[in-house]
Short mmCIF file of C-alpha atoms in Angstrom, two decimals:
data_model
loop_
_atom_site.label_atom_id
_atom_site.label_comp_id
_atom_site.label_asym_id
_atom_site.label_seq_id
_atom_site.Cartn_x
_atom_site.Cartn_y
_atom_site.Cartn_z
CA UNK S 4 -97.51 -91.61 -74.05
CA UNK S 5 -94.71 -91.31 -71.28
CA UNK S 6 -91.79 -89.03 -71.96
CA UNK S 7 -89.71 -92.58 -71.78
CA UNK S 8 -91.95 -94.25 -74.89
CA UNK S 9 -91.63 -90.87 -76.40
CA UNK S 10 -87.91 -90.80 -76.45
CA UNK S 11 -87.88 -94.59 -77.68
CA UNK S 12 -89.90 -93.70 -80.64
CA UNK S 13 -87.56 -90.84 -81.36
CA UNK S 14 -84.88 -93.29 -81.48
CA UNK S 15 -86.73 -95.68 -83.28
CA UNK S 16 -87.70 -93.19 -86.00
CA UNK S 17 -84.45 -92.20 -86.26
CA UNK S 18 -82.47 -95.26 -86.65
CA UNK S 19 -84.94 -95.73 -89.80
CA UNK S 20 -82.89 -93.32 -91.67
CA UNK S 21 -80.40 -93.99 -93.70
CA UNK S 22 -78.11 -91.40 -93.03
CA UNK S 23 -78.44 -92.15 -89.09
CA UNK S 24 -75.84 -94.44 -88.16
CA UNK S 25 -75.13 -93.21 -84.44
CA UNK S 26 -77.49 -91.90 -81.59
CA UNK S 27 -76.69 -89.96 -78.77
CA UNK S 28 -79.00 -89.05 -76.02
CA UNK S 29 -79.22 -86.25 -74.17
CA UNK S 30 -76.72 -83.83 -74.79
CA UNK S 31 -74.61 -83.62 -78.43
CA UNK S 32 -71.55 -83.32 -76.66
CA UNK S 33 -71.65 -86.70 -75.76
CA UNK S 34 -69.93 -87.24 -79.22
CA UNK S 35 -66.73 -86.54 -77.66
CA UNK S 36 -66.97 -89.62 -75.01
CA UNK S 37 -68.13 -91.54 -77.71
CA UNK S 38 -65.21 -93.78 -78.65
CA UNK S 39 -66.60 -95.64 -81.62
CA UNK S 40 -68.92 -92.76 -83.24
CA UNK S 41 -70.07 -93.37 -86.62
CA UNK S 42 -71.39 -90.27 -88.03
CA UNK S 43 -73.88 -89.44 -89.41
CA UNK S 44 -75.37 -88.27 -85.63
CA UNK S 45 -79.01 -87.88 -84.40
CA UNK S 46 -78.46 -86.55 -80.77
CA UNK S 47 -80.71 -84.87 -78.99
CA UNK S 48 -81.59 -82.65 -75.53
CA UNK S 49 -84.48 -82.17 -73.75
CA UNK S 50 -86.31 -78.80 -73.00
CA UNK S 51 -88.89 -77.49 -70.72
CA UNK S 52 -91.95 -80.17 -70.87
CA UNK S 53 -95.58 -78.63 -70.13
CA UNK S 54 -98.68 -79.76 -69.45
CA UNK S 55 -102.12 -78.88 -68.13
CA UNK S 56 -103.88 -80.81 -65.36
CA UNK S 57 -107.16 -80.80 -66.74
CA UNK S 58 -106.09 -81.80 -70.45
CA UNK S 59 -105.50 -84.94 -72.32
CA UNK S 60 -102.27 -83.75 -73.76
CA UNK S 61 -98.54 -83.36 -72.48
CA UNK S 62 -95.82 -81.29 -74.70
CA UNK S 63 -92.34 -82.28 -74.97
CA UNK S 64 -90.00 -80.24 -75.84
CA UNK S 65 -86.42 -81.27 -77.20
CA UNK S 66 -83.29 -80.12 -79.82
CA UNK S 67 -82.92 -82.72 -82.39
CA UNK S 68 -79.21 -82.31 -83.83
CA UNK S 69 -77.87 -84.11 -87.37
CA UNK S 70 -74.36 -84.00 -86.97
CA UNK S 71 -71.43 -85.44 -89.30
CA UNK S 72 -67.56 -85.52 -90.19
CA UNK S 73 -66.35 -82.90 -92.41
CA UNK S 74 -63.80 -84.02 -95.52
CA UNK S 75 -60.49 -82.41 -95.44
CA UNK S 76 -60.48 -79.12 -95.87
CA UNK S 77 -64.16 -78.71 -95.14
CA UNK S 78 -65.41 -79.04 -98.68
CA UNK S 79 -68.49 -80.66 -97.68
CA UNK S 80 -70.13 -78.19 -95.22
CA UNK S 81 -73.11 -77.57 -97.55
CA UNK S 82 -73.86 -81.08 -98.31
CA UNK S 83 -73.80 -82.56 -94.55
CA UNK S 84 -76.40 -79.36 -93.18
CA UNK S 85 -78.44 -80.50 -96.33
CA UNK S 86 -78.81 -83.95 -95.35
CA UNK S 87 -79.03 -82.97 -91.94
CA UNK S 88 -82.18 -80.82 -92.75
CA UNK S 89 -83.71 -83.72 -94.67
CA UNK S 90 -83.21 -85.78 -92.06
CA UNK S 91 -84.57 -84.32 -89.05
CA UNK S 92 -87.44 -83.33 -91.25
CA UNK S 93 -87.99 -86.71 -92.32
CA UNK S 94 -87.70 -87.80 -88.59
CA UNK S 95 -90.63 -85.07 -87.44
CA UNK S 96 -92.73 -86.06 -90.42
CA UNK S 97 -92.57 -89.92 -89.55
CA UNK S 98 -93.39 -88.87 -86.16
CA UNK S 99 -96.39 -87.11 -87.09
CA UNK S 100 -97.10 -89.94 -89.41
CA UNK S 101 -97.57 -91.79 -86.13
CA UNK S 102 -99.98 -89.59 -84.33
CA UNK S 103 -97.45 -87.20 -82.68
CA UNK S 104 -98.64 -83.61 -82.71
CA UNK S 105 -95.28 -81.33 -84.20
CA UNK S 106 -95.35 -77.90 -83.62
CA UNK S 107 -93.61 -75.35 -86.11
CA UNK S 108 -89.88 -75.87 -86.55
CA UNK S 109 -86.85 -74.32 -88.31
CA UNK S 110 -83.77 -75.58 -88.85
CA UNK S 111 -80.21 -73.97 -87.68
CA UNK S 112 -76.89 -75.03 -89.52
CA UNK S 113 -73.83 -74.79 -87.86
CA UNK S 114 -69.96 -75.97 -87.51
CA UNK S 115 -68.36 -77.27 -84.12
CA UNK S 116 -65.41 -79.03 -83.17
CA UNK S 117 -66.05 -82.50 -81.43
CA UNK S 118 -63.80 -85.12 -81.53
CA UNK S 119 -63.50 -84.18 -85.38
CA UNK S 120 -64.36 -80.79 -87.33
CA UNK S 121 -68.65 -81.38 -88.16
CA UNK S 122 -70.66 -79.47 -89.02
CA UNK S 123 -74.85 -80.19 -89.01
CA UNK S 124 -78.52 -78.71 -88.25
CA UNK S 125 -80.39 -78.38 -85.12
CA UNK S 126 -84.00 -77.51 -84.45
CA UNK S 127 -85.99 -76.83 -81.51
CA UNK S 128 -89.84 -78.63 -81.52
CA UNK S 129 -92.39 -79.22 -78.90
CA UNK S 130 -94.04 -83.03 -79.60
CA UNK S 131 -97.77 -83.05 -78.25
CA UNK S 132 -98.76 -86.57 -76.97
CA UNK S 133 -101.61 -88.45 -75.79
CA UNK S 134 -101.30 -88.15 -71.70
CA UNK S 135 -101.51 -91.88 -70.26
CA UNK S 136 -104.56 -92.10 -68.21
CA UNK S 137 -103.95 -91.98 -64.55
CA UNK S 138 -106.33 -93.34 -62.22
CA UNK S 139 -108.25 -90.95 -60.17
CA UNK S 140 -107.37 -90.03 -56.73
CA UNK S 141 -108.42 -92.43 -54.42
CA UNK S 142 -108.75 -91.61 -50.70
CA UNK S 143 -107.22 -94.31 -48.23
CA UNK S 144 -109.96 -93.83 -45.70
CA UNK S 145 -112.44 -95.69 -48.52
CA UNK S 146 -110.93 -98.97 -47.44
CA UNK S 147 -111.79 -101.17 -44.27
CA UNK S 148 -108.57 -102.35 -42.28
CA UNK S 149 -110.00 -106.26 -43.76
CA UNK S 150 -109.03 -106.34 -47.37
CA UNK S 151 -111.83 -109.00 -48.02
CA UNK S 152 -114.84 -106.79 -46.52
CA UNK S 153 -114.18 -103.81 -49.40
CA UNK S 154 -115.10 -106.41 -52.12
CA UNK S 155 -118.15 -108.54 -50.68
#
């Protein structure tokens, strides 16, 4: 799977949940040059990705973030990082529902000022894939100069 159809079924998984209403890709602080945000927020940025030459497997690595709107007063802290945490967990279960190899993760709460006092969860997780097989390595000097003479 490419790090492209990975992303895609990120965003596919989490527009499944019902407490997703907005996505934001690439960096959370997008929220601010959002002008129509509707939280609740799956954002997400993209780590280090590794993978070995020999294997069949390629890691990604990215920050999932749940992010939404405090109340006045900021009476609701507890219950937005709660649904935040079931969230993203649902999210990394579904994914590994579909074949996608999750690593550990934990969870980080927080508060930040975007457009509008939030507050939310973040964790870090590497997402093993199935590489896409890539033809072999095929040495130009294997073909004639007439096309039709390699496949007589």
């Amino acid at each position: 799977m490419t790090l492209l159809e990975t992303i895609r079924l990120i965003e596919r998984v989490a527009k499944g949940q019902p407490s997703v209403n907005s996505i934001v890709e690439n960096d959370v602080f997008r929220i601010n040059e959002a002008a129509a945000v509707q939280y609740g927020v799956f954002a997400f940025t993209q780590g280090m990705h590794r993978g070995d030459a020999a294997g069949d497997f390629i890691t990604y690595s990215f920050t999932f973030f749940y992010v939404d709107r405090l109340t006045e007063g900021g009476t609701n802290v507890l219950e937005v990082q709660s649904v935040g945490v079931e969230t993203l967990d649902n999210i990394l279960k579904v994914l590994a529902d579909k074949g996608v190899g999750v690593e550990q993760y934990s969870f980080q709460p927080f508060t930040q000022r975007f457009v509008d006092e939030c507050a939310g969860v973040y964790t870090s997780v590497s997402l093993t894939v199935t590489r896409n097989s890539v033809c072999a390595f095929r040495d130009p000097s294997d073909f004639n100069d007439d096309f039709n003479e390699d496949y007589r």
